Amino acid sequence: MLITKPSCSFCSKNEQEVELLVVGKGSARNPVYICSECIDRCNKLLEEDRKIRKVTV
């Protein structure tokens, strides 16, 4: 069985390359991870989208 190190499912950085790696729901064989950098990027995109929606409403 091949054992792989956990890495972000979005950017592929491993736990040594990021500040935090969060495990999400997935299967026991194929867990899903997201790193703090990708979380920050997602939060910025959501914030921008909210601003656009407020302007267009």
Short mmCIF file of C-alpha atoms in Angstrom, two decimals:
data_model
loop_
_atom_site.label_atom_id
_atom_site.label_comp_id
_atom_site.label_asym_id
_atom_site.label_seq_id
_atom_site.Cartn_x
_atom_site.Cartn_y
_atom_site.Cartn_z
CA MET A 1 0.00 0.00 0.00
CA LEU A 2 1.34 3.41 -1.00
CA ILE A 3 1.29 5.94 1.83
CA THR A 4 1.16 9.57 0.75
CA LYS A 5 1.63 12.68 2.84
CA PRO A 6 -1.44 14.85 3.28
CA SER A 7 -1.60 17.78 0.86
CA CYS A 8 -4.10 20.47 -0.03
CA SER A 9 -6.73 19.19 -2.46
CA PHE A 10 -6.80 22.62 -4.13
CA CYS A 11 -3.14 23.72 -4.50
CA SER A 12 -1.32 20.44 -3.71
CA LYS A 13 0.98 21.99 -1.09
CA ASN A 14 1.89 19.59 1.70
CA GLU A 15 1.70 20.22 5.43
CA GLN A 16 5.34 21.38 5.59
CA GLU A 17 4.64 24.11 3.01
CA VAL A 18 1.63 25.71 4.68
CA GLU A 19 0.70 27.13 8.06
CA LEU A 20 -2.32 24.87 8.55
CA LEU A 21 -3.85 21.91 6.71
CA VAL A 22 -7.49 21.18 7.54
CA VAL A 23 -9.01 17.77 6.83
CA GLY A 24 -12.57 17.72 5.58
CA LYS A 25 -15.14 15.10 4.82
CA GLY A 26 -13.97 12.48 2.42
CA SER A 27 -13.56 8.78 2.50
CA ALA A 28 -11.11 6.99 4.79
CA ARG A 29 -9.07 6.08 1.72
CA ASN A 30 -9.28 9.50 0.11
CA PRO A 31 -9.51 12.34 2.65
CA VAL A 32 -9.96 15.92 1.45
CA TYR A 33 -7.67 18.69 2.70
CA ILE A 34 -7.60 22.47 2.36
CA CYS A 35 -4.72 24.67 3.47
CA SER A 36 -4.93 28.02 5.24
CA GLU A 37 -3.71 29.81 2.10
CA CYS A 38 -6.56 28.39 0.01
CA ILE A 39 -9.03 29.21 2.78
CA ASP A 40 -7.79 32.82 2.68
CA ARG A 41 -8.18 32.92 -1.12
CA CYS A 42 -11.72 31.53 -0.89
CA ASN A 43 -12.66 34.05 1.81
CA LYS A 44 -11.39 36.92 -0.37
CA LEU A 45 -13.40 35.66 -3.35
CA LEU A 46 -16.53 35.37 -1.22
CA GLU A 47 -16.01 38.87 0.18
CA GLU A 48 -15.62 40.33 -3.32
CA ASP A 49 -18.75 38.50 -4.48
CA ARG A 50 -20.75 39.86 -1.53
CA LYS A 51 -19.65 43.41 -2.37
CA ILE A 52 -20.69 42.97 -6.00
CA ARG A 53 -24.07 41.57 -4.99
CA LYS A 54 -24.72 44.52 -2.64
CA VAL A 55 -23.95 47.01 -5.43
CA THR A 56 -26.20 45.29 -7.96
CA VAL A 57 -29.17 44.85 -5.61
#
